[in-house]
Every structure is written in C-alpha cells, then in structure tokens.
Tab-separated table of C-alpha atoms in Angstrom:
chain	number	residue	atom	x	y	z
A	132	MET	CA	84.009	106.528	201.654
A	133	GLU	CA	85.130	107.363	198.148
A	134	LYS	CA	88.462	105.630	197.994
A	135	THR	CA	88.966	101.908	198.106
A	136	SER	CA	92.047	99.772	198.226
A	137	LYS	CA	92.558	96.128	197.619
A	138	SER	CA	95.432	93.882	198.638
A	139	PRO	CA	97.517	92.927	195.567
A	140	LEU	CA	97.897	89.413	196.972
A	141	LYS	CA	94.125	89.083	197.367
A	142	SER	CA	93.569	90.359	193.809
A	143	ILE	CA	96.110	87.902	192.407
A	144	LEU	CA	94.590	85.035	194.405
A	145	THR	CA	91.096	85.940	193.181
A	146	LEU	CA	92.352	86.042	189.586
A	147	VAL	CA	94.096	82.672	189.928
A	148	ILE	CA	90.960	81.079	191.396
A	149	SER	CA	88.748	82.534	188.626
A	150	LEU	CA	91.177	81.262	185.967
A	151	ALA	CA	91.169	77.843	187.652
A	152	PHE	CA	87.355	77.834	187.506
A	153	ALA	CA	87.499	78.797	183.823
A	154	GLY	CA	90.035	76.082	183.037
A	155	PHE	CA	88.114	73.398	184.919
A	156	PHE	CA	84.751	74.170	183.315
A	157	LEU	CA	86.331	74.514	179.873
A	158	TRP	CA	87.925	71.086	180.315
A	159	LEU	CA	84.512	69.649	181.256
A	160	ALA	CA	82.900	71.299	178.233
A	161	LEU	CA	85.522	70.120	175.750
A	162	LYS	CA	86.000	66.617	177.142
A	163	GLY	CA	85.382	64.055	174.394
A	164	LEU	CA	84.680	66.745	171.807
A	165	ASP	CA	85.253	66.213	168.091
A	166	PHE	CA	86.882	69.516	167.116
A	167	LYS	CA	86.411	68.827	163.399
A	168	VAL	CA	82.634	69.093	163.770
A	169	ILE	CA	83.026	72.455	165.525
A	170	GLN	CA	85.480	73.717	162.898
A	171	LYS	CA	83.099	72.791	160.066
A	172	SER	CA	80.173	74.532	161.781
A	173	LEU	CA	82.206	77.679	162.438
A	174	ALA	CA	83.464	77.706	158.840
A	175	LYS	CA	79.958	77.737	157.352
A	176	ALA	CA	78.482	80.210	159.847
A	177	ASN	CA	76.851	83.400	158.554
A	178	TYR	CA	78.596	86.096	160.593
A	179	LEU	CA	76.278	88.857	159.393
A	180	TRP	CA	73.845	87.677	162.072
A	181	VAL	CA	76.626	87.974	164.634
A	182	LEU	CA	77.094	91.602	163.590
A	183	PHE	CA	73.381	92.271	164.139
A	184	ALA	CA	73.645	90.601	167.565
A	185	ALA	CA	76.611	92.847	168.432
A	186	GLY	CA	74.465	95.911	167.686
A	187	PHE	CA	71.903	94.813	170.282
A	188	GLY	CA	74.692	94.034	172.750
A	189	ILE	CA	76.026	97.585	172.509
A	190	LEU	CA	72.490	99.034	172.642
A	191	ALA	CA	72.022	97.365	176.036
A	192	TYR	CA	74.990	99.388	177.349
A	193	TRP	CA	73.307	102.656	176.331
A	194	PHE	CA	69.941	101.703	177.833
A	195	ARG	CA	71.673	100.702	181.069
A	196	ALA	CA	73.519	104.045	181.205
A	197	ILE	CA	70.319	106.063	180.831
A	198	ARG	CA	68.541	103.923	183.420
A	199	TRP	CA	71.393	104.408	185.883
A	200	ASN	CA	70.986	108.169	185.508
A	201	LEU	CA	67.303	107.811	186.401
A	202	MET	CA	68.221	105.807	189.510
A	203	LEU	CA	70.719	108.402	190.754
A	204	GLU	CA	68.321	111.309	190.200
A	205	PRO	CA	66.292	110.887	193.457
A	206	MET	CA	69.524	111.346	195.459
A	207	GLY	CA	70.136	114.693	193.781
A	208	HIS	CA	72.744	113.514	191.261
A	209	HIS	CA	72.343	114.582	187.641
A	210	ILE	CA	75.066	112.895	185.612
A	211	SER	CA	75.687	112.831	181.879
A	212	ASN	CA	74.616	109.693	180.039
A	213	SER	CA	78.028	109.489	178.382
A	214	ASN	CA	79.847	109.417	181.747
A	215	ALA	CA	77.425	106.730	182.925
A	216	LEU	CA	78.079	104.728	179.730
A	217	TRP	CA	81.870	104.836	180.055
A	218	SER	CA	81.766	104.063	183.778
A	219	ILE	CA	79.639	100.983	183.024
A	220	SER	CA	82.009	99.986	180.212
A	221	PHE	CA	85.008	100.325	182.527
A	222	GLY	CA	83.266	98.145	185.117
A	223	TYR	CA	82.638	95.386	182.562
A	224	LEU	CA	86.292	95.577	181.511
A	225	MET	CA	87.371	95.024	185.121
A	226	ASN	CA	85.063	92.006	185.328
A	227	LEU	CA	87.163	90.372	182.628
A	228	THR	CA	90.180	90.467	184.938
A	229	ILE	CA	88.696	89.820	188.377
A	230	PRO	CA	85.094	88.534	188.437
A	231	ARG	CA	82.636	90.741	190.378
A	232	SER	CA	85.215	93.551	190.692
A	233	GLY	CA	83.419	95.562	188.023
A	234	GLU	CA	80.610	96.780	190.265
A	235	LEU	CA	82.957	98.631	192.619
A	236	ALA	CA	85.196	99.748	189.731
A	237	ARG	CA	82.132	101.202	187.994
A	238	ALA	CA	81.079	103.166	191.084
A	239	THR	CA	84.640	104.403	191.609
A	240	ALA	CA	84.939	105.449	187.944
A	241	LEU	CA	81.720	107.474	188.218
A	242	TYR	CA	83.019	109.198	191.340
A	243	GLY	CA	86.115	110.186	189.363
A	244	VAL	CA	84.086	112.119	186.798
A	245	GLU	CA	80.863	113.089	188.580
A	246	LYS	CA	81.738	113.077	192.307
A	247	VAL	CA	78.815	110.764	193.075
A	248	PRO	CA	79.641	109.076	196.435
A	249	VAL	CA	80.735	105.485	195.870
A	250	ASP	CA	78.435	104.076	198.552
A	251	GLN	CA	75.330	105.635	196.965
A	252	SER	CA	76.124	104.635	193.372
A	253	PHE	CA	77.131	101.159	194.589
A	254	GLY	CA	73.726	100.864	196.236
A	255	THR	CA	72.009	101.601	192.921
A	256	ILE	CA	74.195	98.963	191.249
A	257	ILE	CA	73.015	96.391	193.800
A	258	LEU	CA	69.462	97.528	193.083
A	259	GLU	CA	70.153	96.973	189.377
A	260	ARG	CA	71.103	93.377	190.155
A	261	VAL	CA	67.814	92.898	192.000
A	262	VAL	CA	65.858	94.307	189.044
A	263	ASP	CA	67.895	92.147	186.641
A	264	LEU	CA	67.093	89.096	188.762
A	265	ILE	CA	63.378	89.895	188.502
A	266	CYS	CA	63.704	90.209	184.704
A	267	MET	CA	65.647	86.954	184.627
A	268	LEU	CA	62.848	85.266	186.564
A	269	GLY	CA	60.438	86.647	183.969
A	270	PHE	CA	62.407	84.933	181.200
A	271	LEU	CA	62.517	81.771	183.317
A	272	GLY	CA	58.733	81.916	183.627
A	273	LEU	CA	58.381	82.223	179.826
A	274	THR	CA	60.794	79.333	179.405
A	275	LEU	CA	58.851	77.141	181.835
A	276	LEU	CA	55.683	78.021	179.944
A	277	PHE	CA	56.992	77.261	176.459
A	278	LYS	CA	60.032	74.984	176.963
A	279	TYR	CA	59.310	73.039	180.144
A	280	ASP	CA	60.742	69.782	178.758
A	281	ALA	CA	64.032	71.482	177.876
A	282	ILE	CA	64.335	73.093	181.336
A	283	LEU	CA	63.651	69.742	183.033
A	284	SER	CA	66.231	67.982	180.860
A	285	PHE	CA	68.821	70.708	181.521
A	286	TYR	CA	68.276	70.492	185.286
A	287	GLU	CA	68.597	66.691	185.292
A	288	ASN	CA	71.794	66.740	183.218
A	289	SER	CA	73.462	69.622	185.074
A	290	GLY	CA	74.008	67.622	188.264
A	291	VAL	CA	72.836	70.605	190.352
A	292	HIS	CA	70.408	69.876	193.177
A	293	ILE	CA	68.756	72.842	194.915
A	294	ASN	CA	67.958	72.597	198.622
A	295	PRO	CA	65.069	75.003	199.390
A	296	ASN	CA	65.795	74.853	203.150
A	297	LYS	CA	69.342	76.206	202.665
A	298	ILE	CA	68.063	79.043	200.465
A	299	LEU	CA	65.434	79.917	203.094
A	300	PHE	CA	68.089	79.836	205.840
A	301	VAL	CA	70.343	82.293	203.940
A	302	LEU	CA	67.401	84.630	203.274
A	303	LEU	CA	66.439	84.606	206.968
A	304	ILE	CA	70.020	85.483	207.970
A	305	LEU	CA	70.082	88.375	205.494
A	306	ALA	CA	66.701	89.645	206.702
A	307	GLY	CA	67.748	89.352	210.353
A	308	GLY	CA	71.059	91.121	209.684
A	309	THR	CA	69.241	93.979	207.949
A	310	VAL	CA	66.837	94.432	210.879
A	311	LEU	CA	69.695	94.391	213.422
A	312	PHE	CA	71.634	96.940	211.364
A	313	PHE	CA	68.811	99.476	211.463
A	314	VAL	CA	68.072	98.819	215.156
A	315	PHE	CA	71.674	99.420	216.263
A	316	LYS	CA	72.745	101.798	213.471
A	317	LYS	CA	73.013	104.924	215.653
A	318	LYS	CA	74.980	103.152	218.374
A	319	LEU	CA	77.383	101.549	215.882
A	320	ALA	CA	77.896	104.875	214.087
A	321	GLY	CA	79.352	106.299	217.302
A	322	VAL	CA	82.213	103.778	217.313
A	323	PRO	CA	85.235	105.389	215.525
A	324	PHE	CA	86.108	102.463	213.243
A	325	LEU	CA	82.593	101.093	212.749
A	326	GLY	CA	81.218	104.566	211.996
A	327	LYS	CA	82.742	104.598	208.495
A	328	VAL	CA	81.463	101.081	207.797
A	329	VAL	CA	77.961	101.992	208.986
A	330	ASN	CA	77.921	105.157	206.852
A	331	PHE	CA	79.016	103.147	203.806
A	332	ILE	CA	76.303	100.507	204.352
A	333	ASP	CA	73.761	103.269	204.970
A	334	GLY	CA	74.755	104.852	201.655
A	335	ILE	CA	74.183	101.505	199.944
A	336	PHE	CA	70.685	101.311	201.443
A	337	GLN	CA	70.006	104.852	200.186
A	338	GLY	CA	70.872	103.628	196.705
A	339	LEU	CA	68.677	100.549	197.131
A	340	THR	CA	65.649	102.606	198.169
A	341	THR	CA	65.840	104.930	195.168
A	342	ILE	CA	63.428	102.642	193.293
A	343	PHE	CA	60.643	103.932	195.587
A	344	LYS	CA	61.608	107.554	194.891
A	345	LEU	CA	61.988	107.435	191.115
A	346	LYS	CA	60.636	110.558	189.441
A	347	GLN	CA	60.254	108.867	186.053
A	348	LYS	CA	59.014	105.347	186.804
A	349	GLY	CA	57.643	104.875	183.280
A	350	LYS	CA	61.004	105.575	181.689
A	351	PHE	CA	62.685	103.258	184.198
A	352	ILE	CA	60.416	100.392	183.118
A	353	VAL	CA	60.883	101.176	179.409
A	354	TYR	CA	64.686	101.216	179.663
A	355	THR	CA	64.683	98.051	181.771
A	356	LEU	CA	62.638	96.312	179.081
A	357	GLY	CA	64.997	97.778	176.468
A	358	ILE	CA	68.020	96.282	178.239
A	359	TRP	CA	66.576	92.782	178.395
A	360	ILE	CA	65.039	92.836	174.930
A	361	SER	CA	68.498	93.820	173.672
A	362	TYR	CA	70.061	90.955	175.644
A	363	TYR	CA	67.475	88.594	174.194
A	364	PHE	CA	68.177	89.499	170.561
A	365	ALA	CA	71.946	89.575	171.169
A	366	ALA	CA	71.640	85.921	172.224
A	367	TYR	CA	68.885	84.764	169.854
A	368	LEU	CA	70.212	86.234	166.597
A	369	VAL	CA	73.462	84.262	166.912
A	370	CYS	CA	71.351	81.100	166.395
A	371	PHE	CA	70.640	82.199	162.817
A	372	ALA	CA	74.381	82.219	162.074
A	373	LEU	CA	74.450	78.402	162.246
A	374	PRO	CA	72.431	76.244	159.795
A	375	GLU	CA	71.735	73.651	162.509
A	376	THR	CA	70.139	76.215	164.846
A	377	SER	CA	68.657	78.666	162.329
A	378	GLY	CA	65.233	77.080	162.826
A	379	PHE	CA	65.127	77.861	166.550
A	380	THR	CA	61.940	79.596	167.658
A	381	MET	CA	61.652	82.685	169.851
A	382	ALA	CA	60.714	80.344	172.729
A	383	ASP	CA	64.064	78.601	172.222
A	384	GLY	CA	65.622	82.052	172.558
A	385	PHE	CA	64.026	82.413	176.023
A	386	PHE	CA	65.658	79.150	177.059
A	387	ILE	CA	69.082	80.162	175.670
A	388	ILE	CA	69.208	83.486	177.533
A	389	VAL	CA	68.227	81.768	180.823
A	390	VAL	CA	70.884	79.065	180.452
A	391	GLY	CA	73.492	81.600	179.290
A	392	THR	CA	72.836	83.844	182.291
A	393	LEU	CA	73.221	80.887	184.641
A	394	GLY	CA	76.575	80.119	183.004
A	395	MET	CA	77.784	83.707	183.455
A	396	ILE	CA	76.955	83.650	187.187
A	397	ILE	CA	79.878	81.278	187.875
A	398	PRO	CA	82.939	83.336	188.986
A	399	ALA	CA	85.128	82.351	186.034
A	400	SER	CA	87.098	85.003	184.119
A	401	GLY	CA	84.857	86.377	181.367
A	402	GLY	CA	82.465	83.450	181.845
A	403	ILE	CA	84.966	81.260	179.984
A	404	GLY	CA	84.359	77.572	180.522
A	405	ALA	CA	81.205	77.950	182.621
A	406	TYR	CA	79.277	79.605	179.770
A	407	ASN	CA	80.560	77.026	177.268
A	408	LEU	CA	79.509	74.152	179.521
A	409	ALA	CA	76.092	75.716	180.161
A	410	MET	CA	75.498	76.080	176.425
A	411	LYS	CA	76.617	72.510	175.798
A	412	TYR	CA	74.096	71.105	178.297
A	413	GLY	CA	71.472	73.656	177.300
A	414	PHE	CA	71.549	72.779	173.613
A	415	MET	CA	71.607	69.068	174.470
A	416	ALA	CA	68.400	69.641	176.428
A	417	LEU	CA	66.876	71.606	173.530
A	418	PHE	CA	67.741	68.923	170.990
A	419	ILE	CA	66.335	66.189	173.260
A	420	SER	CA	63.070	68.143	173.645
A	421	MET	CA	62.917	68.382	169.829
A	422	GLY	CA	63.496	64.637	169.417
A	423	LYS	CA	66.976	65.205	167.961
A	424	ASN	CA	70.381	63.718	168.782
A	425	ALA	CA	71.724	64.944	172.150
A	426	GLU	CA	75.369	64.612	171.097
A	427	LEU	CA	74.778	66.843	168.077
A	428	GLY	CA	73.034	69.292	170.393
A	429	GLY	CA	76.094	69.409	172.638
A	430	GLU	CA	78.364	70.064	169.658
A	431	MET	CA	76.087	72.839	168.403
A	432	GLY	CA	75.897	74.323	171.895
A	433	LEU	CA	79.677	74.548	172.043
A	434	THR	CA	79.808	75.977	168.524
A	435	TYR	CA	77.249	78.596	169.535
A	436	SER	CA	79.265	79.427	172.666
A	437	PHE	CA	82.463	79.802	170.593
A	438	ILE	CA	80.677	82.552	168.660
A	439	SER	CA	78.513	84.157	171.347
A	440	LEU	CA	81.039	84.315	174.195
A	441	PRO	CA	83.904	85.837	172.142
A	442	LEU	CA	81.361	88.357	170.812
A	443	GLN	CA	80.514	89.405	174.375
A	444	ILE	CA	84.184	89.571	175.353
A	445	VAL	CA	85.103	91.638	172.275
A	446	ILE	CA	82.317	94.130	173.065
A	447	MET	CA	83.528	94.376	176.679
A	448	LEU	CA	87.131	94.841	175.559
A	449	VAL	CA	86.381	97.453	172.885
A	450	MET	CA	83.933	99.459	175.010
A	451	GLY	CA	86.158	99.099	178.075
A	452	LEU	CA	89.342	100.225	176.341
A	453	ILE	CA	87.531	103.210	174.809
A	454	SER	CA	86.189	104.103	178.265
A	455	ILE	CA	89.683	104.688	179.710
A	456	PRO	CA	90.575	107.769	177.593
A	457	MET	CA	86.947	108.947	177.613
A	458	LEU	CA	86.803	108.912	181.434
A	459	ALA	CA	90.202	110.617	181.633
A	460	LYS	CA	88.969	113.327	179.240
A	461	ALA	CA	85.756	113.796	181.245
A	462	ARG	CA	87.715	114.115	184.488
A	463	ASN	CA	90.091	116.684	182.981
A	464	THR	CA	87.126	118.653	181.652
A	465	ALA	CA	85.461	118.613	185.070
A	466	ILE	CA	88.672	119.821	186.738
A	467	ALA	CA	89.072	122.586	184.132
A	468	ASP	CA	85.475	123.696	184.711
A	469	LYS	CA	86.170	123.655	188.487
A	470	ASN	CA	83.380	121.176	189.107
A	471	PHE	CA	85.754	119.259	191.427
C-alpha cells in the first residue's frame, strides 16, 4: 500500500478544528495579559542566544535522519541520509498545516525517492514515537528529581486530572487488539478487502520490530541521545536571551522541555496557543518554586514562548520549503538512473 488518499472535506475539517484549538488556547494564554510587559522583554532580548538555539534545532533534524536510516536497515533498505533528512523536513512542514499528518507525509515522501514501502517506514516512525516517549519520560524523571515543586505546581494549576484506571483500560484494549490481530491474521488476509488492511498493519509491525534487529545498536543510542540533547539546548538556550530567565539552571531546562513537549502534544496547528499556554503555566510554576511572583512568571513564560515557538516554526518552514525541490531533484535523479 504505497498510495494514500484523503478526503478534501476531512482535511479541511481537521484543519478548521486544529485552528479552533489554536485560537482557543491562545485566547486562554493571552487573557488578562499586559502586552507592554511582553513588548519590553522582547525588545531587550539577546537574539544571539536564539541563533545558537536554532543551530541545535537543525542538528536534531540531521541526527533523526541518520537514526531513521539505521532503523530501516534491518528490513533491507539502505537510503541516503539526505533523502531521509528532506523526507523528515517535508513531514514537519505538513504538520504545520494538518496536525499529525506529517508522519504519513514523511513515509510517502520517502517512498517517492527511495521506494521504501509506506507501511514499513510508517512502522519505524511509530517506533520513533515510542523511543521519543521513553526519552521524554527520562527528562520527566530528571525533572521530578530536581524540580519536584515546580512539577507539582504546574499539575495543580493546569486543571488536568489523570485517571489511572482509564489509562489502564486503553492499554488493555490495545494489547487485546494486538493479540487478536496476530491470532486471526491469516484468516483476515484471505478476505479481499481486509487483505490490504492486514498487509498494511503487518508492515507497520515489521517496522516496529526493527529495534530488536538493529545492526548498529550503539549508534542508534548515540543518535537518540544526540536528538534529545539537541532538543534540550534548543529549548534551554532561549532562556539566556531574556534577562529575567538568564539565571535558569540546567534543571530548569529539564522542566521547560517537559512542559513544552506536553504543549506540543495538543492537536493545534504548529502548537500555537497550546504551547504558549503551557509555557505560561510552566514558568508560573517555576517562579513559584523559586519564591518569585507568579504573575511575572506567566508574563516571562509567554515572552519565552513568543521567541521559542516562532523559532521552531521558522525552522520547520525553511527546512520544509527547501525539502520540496530537494525531494523532486532526488526523484528525478532516481528515475534517470533507472532505480524506479
């Protein structure tokens, strides 16, 4: 299953909903805000630190591209790192339009230049998300160790209440569905319509299991660490751009990347609104844990988000727009070399 289609109406509806999410969360973040304070903070910011942060943001793309190559290798696919990089960049660009569409767009883009089946590459992308979640939990563990008071304050102010029973119920359904799939896989594959669906899901599982077949496990770990260390410094270095947050410690950086990631999970276009709100509450929690004014913390959190989020979006736009001609060139080269 290499070709995918999506209803235009469904795409438009998804975009409208994501924009509505962005607008709602942005309204929550900006409600009661004194814009003059934000303007003054932005005016005196040292944007050289932002430039350094951008360098780490782009470096994460390259590490992710190399790691993806390592993940595809056990399935017999040897792709160029540049094609992996531009496919990833194109996927991130698509995420700016329709949230969560980038994963499939990335797999489809790679198929266009390397003929890697979409189901298999999509499976490795899901595996990436699992690995990223583990890394995220690692940062959460460091944050709980060094900034427990800030995490507790953020949780109390966020209004979110987690029900462990519901999480367990969802996990049991997923586990049960996986077992049933493998038990009845052969029978379902014989049904004309379901056969294609089963083969696609089976391809995804092949991608997921590549982590057990990696030929270069050491490199995989190194590049995974490289990705998240790059993410960390891309987030932490922005703090030094603002006088009010330039004294933040590396432990504060752990907290910021955890809160920022939580904000980006919300299906709002480009993380707009949700990320800003998360940073507002996050910095309020940090300032409270430091014995400082919570309102000032909220203002600084929004100021930080007005620097950090546009930086991320600009990187996605620039890398994504460059990826379009680069992928087209790679495809033309492959056709000329009769690799297709």
